[in-house]
PDB file of C-alpha atoms in Angstrom:
ATOM      1  CA  MET S   1     107.038  85.096 109.807  1.00  0.00           C
ATOM      2  CA  ASN S   2     103.617  84.475 111.320  1.00  0.00           C
ATOM      3  CA  ILE S   3     101.112  87.267 111.983  1.00  0.00           C
ATOM      4  CA  ARG S   4      98.371  86.478 114.464  1.00  0.00           C
ATOM      5  CA  PRO S   5      96.026  88.164 116.936  1.00  0.00           C
ATOM      6  CA  GLU S   6      97.567  88.956 120.303  1.00  0.00           C
ATOM      7  CA  SER S   7      96.893  86.721 123.261  1.00  0.00           C
ATOM      8  CA  PRO S   8      97.136  87.627 126.952  1.00  0.00           C
ATOM      9  CA  LYS S   9     100.577  86.019 127.135  1.00  0.00           C
ATOM     10  CA  ASP S  10     101.798  88.636 124.608  1.00  0.00           C
ATOM     11  CA  HIS S  11     100.888  91.710 126.671  1.00  0.00           C
ATOM     12  CA  ALA S  12     104.236  92.087 128.460  1.00  0.00           C
ATOM     13  CA  ILE S  13     106.311  91.625 125.308  1.00  0.00           C
ATOM     14  CA  ILE S  14     104.079  94.053 123.386  1.00  0.00           C
ATOM     15  CA  ARG S  15     104.720  96.614 126.139  1.00  0.00           C
ATOM     16  CA  ARG S  16     108.482  96.055 125.979  1.00  0.00           C
ATOM     17  CA  ILE S  17     108.709  96.137 122.170  1.00  0.00           C
ATOM     18  CA  THR S  18     106.638  99.298 122.025  1.00  0.00           C
ATOM     19  CA  ALA S  19     108.678 101.072 124.711  1.00  0.00           C
ATOM     20  CA  ASP S  20     111.973 100.028 123.094  1.00  0.00           C
ATOM     21  CA  ALA S  21     110.885 100.981 119.573  1.00  0.00           C
ATOM     22  CA  PHE S  22     109.643 104.440 120.563  1.00  0.00           C
ATOM     23  CA  ALA S  23     112.427 105.314 123.046  1.00  0.00           C
ATOM     24  CA  PRO S  24     114.803 106.825 120.453  1.00  0.00           C
ATOM     25  CA  MET S  25     112.064 108.697 118.554  1.00  0.00           C
ATOM     26  CA  ALA S  26     112.169 112.475 119.018  1.00  0.00           C
ATOM     27  CA  PHE S  27     108.386 112.736 118.588  1.00  0.00           C
ATOM     28  CA  SER S  28     107.640 110.140 121.291  1.00  0.00           C
ATOM     29  CA  ASP S  29     106.370 111.209 124.691  1.00  0.00           C
ATOM     30  CA  GLY S  30     106.977 107.743 126.117  1.00  0.00           C
ATOM     31  CA  THR S  31     103.284 106.888 126.589  1.00  0.00           C
ATOM     32  CA  GLU S  32     102.825 104.531 123.643  1.00  0.00           C
ATOM     33  CA  ALA S  33     103.050 101.295 125.666  1.00  0.00           C
ATOM     34  CA  ASP S  34     100.583 102.657 128.227  1.00  0.00           C
ATOM     35  CA  LEU S  35      98.310 103.736 125.396  1.00  0.00           C
ATOM     36  CA  ILE S  36      97.969 100.150 124.152  1.00  0.00           C
ATOM     37  CA  HIS S  37      97.146  98.991 127.688  1.00  0.00           C
ATOM     38  CA  ASP S  38      94.507 101.737 128.005  1.00  0.00           C
ATOM     39  CA  LEU S  39      92.966 100.912 124.612  1.00  0.00           C
ATOM     40  CA  ARG S  40      92.739  97.255 125.639  1.00  0.00           C
ATOM     41  CA  LYS S  41      91.288  98.060 129.084  1.00  0.00           C
ATOM     42  CA  GLU S  42      88.670 100.447 127.630  1.00  0.00           C
ATOM     43  CA  GLY S  43      87.534  98.040 124.905  1.00  0.00           C
ATOM     44  CA  ASP S  44      88.857 100.208 122.069  1.00  0.00           C
ATOM     45  CA  LEU S  45      91.608  97.852 120.907  1.00  0.00           C
ATOM     46  CA  ILE S  46      89.580  96.540 117.969  1.00  0.00           C
ATOM     47  CA  LEU S  47      92.475  94.649 116.408  1.00  0.00           C
ATOM     48  CA  SER S  48      95.854  93.845 117.935  1.00  0.00           C
ATOM     49  CA  LEU S  49      98.254  91.762 115.870  1.00  0.00           C
ATOM     50  CA  VAL S  50     101.734  90.441 116.571  1.00  0.00           C
ATOM     51  CA  ALA S  51     104.396  89.279 114.148  1.00  0.00           C
ATOM     52  CA  GLU S  52     106.519  86.386 115.306  1.00  0.00           C
ATOM     53  CA  GLU S  53     109.327  84.203 114.060  1.00  0.00           C
ATOM     54  CA  ASP S  54     110.350  81.004 115.810  1.00  0.00           C
ATOM     55  CA  ASP S  55     107.831  81.736 118.594  1.00  0.00           C
ATOM     56  CA  THR S  56     109.476  85.123 119.291  1.00  0.00           C
ATOM     57  CA  VAL S  57     107.284  88.223 118.990  1.00  0.00           C
ATOM     58  CA  LEU S  58     109.090  90.825 116.885  1.00  0.00           C
ATOM     59  CA  GLY S  59     106.393  93.423 116.256  1.00  0.00           C
ATOM     60  CA  HIS S  60     102.931  94.663 117.114  1.00  0.00           C
ATOM     61  CA  ILE S  61     100.209  96.802 115.566  1.00  0.00           C
ATOM     62  CA  ALA S  62      97.043  98.248 117.092  1.00  0.00           C
ATOM     63  CA  PHE S  63      93.811  99.459 115.489  1.00  0.00           C
ATOM     64  CA  SER S  64      91.067 101.380 117.271  1.00  0.00           C
ATOM     65  CA  PRO S  65      87.907 103.253 116.256  1.00  0.00           C
ATOM     66  CA  VAL S  66      87.992 106.881 115.154  1.00  0.00           C
ATOM     67  CA  THR S  67      85.347 109.469 114.532  1.00  0.00           C
ATOM     68  CA  ILE S  68      85.505 111.838 111.617  1.00  0.00           C
ATOM     69  CA  ALA S  69      83.323 114.942 111.726  1.00  0.00           C
ATOM     70  CA  ASN S  70      81.880 113.578 115.022  1.00  0.00           C
ATOM     71  CA  ARG S  71      80.692 110.297 113.454  1.00  0.00           C
ATOM     72  CA  HIS S  72      82.034 106.777 113.667  1.00  0.00           C
ATOM     73  CA  ASP S  73      81.343 105.600 110.173  1.00  0.00           C
ATOM     74  CA  GLY S  74      83.495 102.503 109.790  1.00  0.00           C
ATOM     75  CA  TRP S  75      86.876 104.229 110.018  1.00  0.00           C
ATOM     76  CA  PHE S  76      89.705 103.075 112.274  1.00  0.00           C
ATOM     77  CA  GLY S  77      93.003 104.436 113.512  1.00  0.00           C
ATOM     78  CA  LEU S  78      96.295 102.644 113.034  1.00  0.00           C
ATOM     79  CA  GLY S  79      98.769 102.852 115.845  1.00  0.00           C
ATOM     80  CA  PRO S  80     100.857 102.441 117.683  1.00  0.00           C
ATOM     81  CA  ILE S  81     102.924 100.134 115.520  1.00  0.00           C
ATOM     82  CA  ALA S  82     106.279  98.908 116.773  1.00  0.00           C
ATOM     83  CA  VAL S  83     109.005  96.478 115.783  1.00  0.00           C
ATOM     84  CA  THR S  84     111.812  95.435 118.086  1.00  0.00           C
ATOM     85  CA  PRO S  85     114.758  97.721 117.224  1.00  0.00           C
ATOM     86  CA  ASP S  86     117.139  94.983 116.066  1.00  0.00           C
ATOM     87  CA  GLN S  87     114.517  93.690 113.605  1.00  0.00           C
ATOM     88  CA  GLN S  88     113.479  96.994 112.019  1.00  0.00           C
ATOM     89  CA  ARG S  89     113.750  97.582 108.258  1.00  0.00           C
ATOM     90  CA  ARG S  90     112.975  93.949 107.453  1.00  0.00           C
ATOM     91  CA  GLY S  91     109.391  94.545 106.301  1.00  0.00           C
ATOM     92  CA  ILE S  92     107.763  93.421 109.551  1.00  0.00           C
ATOM     93  CA  GLY S  93     105.869  96.693 110.012  1.00  0.00           C
ATOM     94  CA  THR S  94     104.707  96.644 106.399  1.00  0.00           C
ATOM     95  CA  ALA S  95     103.478  93.076 106.811  1.00  0.00           C
ATOM     96  CA  LEU S  96     101.609  93.996 110.004  1.00  0.00           C
ATOM     97  CA  ILE S  97      99.931  96.934 108.243  1.00  0.00           C
ATOM     98  CA  ALA S  98      98.908  94.742 105.297  1.00  0.00           C
ATOM     99  CA  ALA S  99      97.472  92.051 107.580  1.00  0.00           C
ATOM    100  CA  GLY S 100      95.569  94.633 109.613  1.00  0.00           C
ATOM    101  CA  LEU S 101      94.126  96.348 106.546  1.00  0.00           C
ATOM    102  CA  THR S 102      93.041  92.981 105.150  1.00  0.00           C
ATOM    103  CA  TRP S 103      91.245  92.186 108.413  1.00  0.00           C
ATOM    104  CA  LEU S 104      89.564  95.605 108.444  1.00  0.00           C
ATOM    105  CA  THR S 105      88.448  95.169 104.821  1.00  0.00           C
ATOM    106  CA  ASP S 106      87.101  91.689 105.533  1.00  0.00           C
ATOM    107  CA  HIS S 107      85.105  93.130 108.454  1.00  0.00           C
ATOM    108  CA  GLY S 108      83.494  95.927 106.447  1.00  0.00           C
ATOM    109  CA  ALA S 109      85.667  98.872 107.473  1.00  0.00           C
ATOM    110  CA  LYS S 110      85.577 101.905 105.200  1.00  0.00           C
ATOM    111  CA  GLY S 111      89.100 103.032 105.906  1.00  0.00           C
ATOM    112  CA  CYS S 112      92.006 103.691 108.165  1.00  0.00           C
ATOM    113  CA  VAL S 113      93.648 106.898 109.344  1.00  0.00           C
ATOM    114  CA  LEU S 114      96.884 107.706 111.163  1.00  0.00           C
ATOM    115  CA  THR S 115      99.221 110.555 111.898  1.00  0.00           C
ATOM    116  CA  GLY S 116     102.705 109.974 110.621  1.00  0.00           C
ATOM    117  CA  ASN S 117     105.310 110.446 107.947  1.00  0.00           C
ATOM    118  CA  PRO S 118     103.879 110.098 104.422  1.00  0.00           C
ATOM    119  CA  LYS S 119     107.238 108.745 103.220  1.00  0.00           C
ATOM    120  CA  VAL S 120     106.940 105.862 105.684  1.00  0.00           C
ATOM    121  CA  TYR S 121     103.255 105.009 105.180  1.00  0.00           C
ATOM    122  CA  GLY S 122     102.873 105.872 101.496  1.00  0.00           C
ATOM    123  CA  SER S 123     104.181 102.458 100.458  1.00  0.00           C
ATOM    124  CA  SER S 124     101.201 100.935 102.305  1.00  0.00           C
ATOM    125  CA  GLY S 125      98.734 103.054 100.347  1.00  0.00           C
ATOM    126  CA  PHE S 126      98.268 105.876 102.868  1.00  0.00           C
ATOM    127  CA  GLU S 127      98.064 109.411 101.569  1.00  0.00           C
ATOM    128  CA  SER S 128      97.455 112.829 103.000  1.00  0.00           C
ATOM    129  CA  ASP S 129      94.148 114.530 102.361  1.00  0.00           C
ATOM    130  CA  PRO S 130      93.699 118.210 103.259  1.00  0.00           C
ATOM    131  CA  ALA S 131      89.997 117.475 103.932  1.00  0.00           C
ATOM    132  CA  LEU S 132      91.068 115.544 107.062  1.00  0.00           C
ATOM    133  CA  THR S 133      92.456 117.339 110.089  1.00  0.00           C
ATOM    134  CA  TYR S 134      93.686 116.332 113.517  1.00  0.00           C
ATOM    135  CA  ARG S 135      94.282 119.030 116.113  1.00  0.00           C
ATOM    136  CA  THR S 136      97.349 121.047 115.118  1.00  0.00           C
ATOM    137  CA  THR S 137      98.983 118.222 113.150  1.00  0.00           C
ATOM    138  CA  PRO S 138     100.018 119.455 109.695  1.00  0.00           C
ATOM    139  CA  THR S 139      97.560 118.049 107.135  1.00  0.00           C
ATOM    140  CA  GLU S 140     100.410 116.389 105.218  1.00  0.00           C
ATOM    141  CA  ASN S 141     100.878 114.162 108.291  1.00  0.00           C
ATOM    142  CA  VAL S 142      97.206 113.185 108.613  1.00  0.00           C
ATOM    143  CA  LEU S 143      97.089 110.135 106.378  1.00  0.00           C
ATOM    144  CA  ARG S 144      94.226 107.935 105.243  1.00  0.00           C
ATOM    145  CA  ARG S 145      93.663 104.816 103.259  1.00  0.00           C
ATOM    146  CA  ILE S 146      90.211 104.268 101.796  1.00  0.00           C
ATOM    147  CA  LEU S 147      89.024 100.652 101.894  1.00  0.00           C
ATOM    148  CA  SER S 148      85.518 101.297 100.532  1.00  0.00           C
ATOM    149  CA  GLY S 149      83.266 104.231  99.801  1.00  0.00           C
ATOM    150  CA  PRO S 150      84.083 107.911  99.482  1.00  0.00           C
ATOM    151  CA  ALA S 151      86.824 109.846 101.195  1.00  0.00           C
ATOM    152  CA  PRO S 152      85.730 111.333 104.513  1.00  0.00           C
ATOM    153  CA  ARG S 153      85.992 115.018 105.391  1.00  0.00           C
ATOM    154  CA  GLY S 154      86.408 116.670 108.770  1.00  0.00           C
ATOM    155  CA  GLU S 155      88.206 116.548 112.092  1.00  0.00           C
ATOM    156  CA  VAL S 156      89.577 113.138 113.119  1.00  0.00           C
ATOM    157  CA  ARG S 157      89.261 112.105 116.754  1.00  0.00           C
ATOM    158  CA  PHE S 158      90.986 108.973 117.940  1.00  0.00           C
ATOM    159  CA  ALA S 159      89.818 106.705 120.772  1.00  0.00           C
ATOM    160  CA  PRO S 160      89.625 108.450 124.185  1.00  0.00           C
ATOM    161  CA  ALA S 161      92.975 106.979 125.322  1.00  0.00           C
ATOM    162  CA  PHE S 162      94.710 108.864 122.493  1.00  0.00           C
ATOM    163  CA  GLU S 163      92.864 112.053 123.206  1.00  0.00           C
ATOM    164  CA  ARG S 164      93.872 111.986 126.886  1.00  0.00           C
ATOM    165  CA  ASP S 165      97.476 111.652 125.819  1.00  0.00           C
ATOM    166  CA  GLN S 166      97.014 114.752 123.656  1.00  0.00           C
ATOM    167  CA  GLY S 167      95.727 116.818 126.542  1.00  0.00           C
ATOM    168  CA  ALA S 168      92.033 116.609 125.643  1.00  0.00           C
TER     169      ALA S 168
END
């Protein structure tokens, strides 16, 4: 498997993989593929990686800036992340997360935050922290991974494209 930055020729397949991966998820509102497009268009898609085998894209991960306590202080949001349904549970998502976190570390990021299931993201070093909040999301589902420095405290706000999707 090869993990590399997206290129323009990947945009359509990223959209399809994301839509297909999120379609069966009860928590999905169906906007995840549009969200990636909006992040890209607004300049907030800081890192966009694809995983491919035999020149076939199997997965995608996006990272964008976040503010915590109204400050952008080197923290980034992970998501959406998607793997084509027939290739899930092969470690592709885990590999994408690891590659993204390595890139963020190499570029001086302090950490990464997401909302999700701690059982899914715990194996990648994410943990809940009651000092971080996001809207009405239960604090056990607001997860962070520190890359350097102290743990942040306060309300997380994702890039504007996320906030629009949340009714901001």
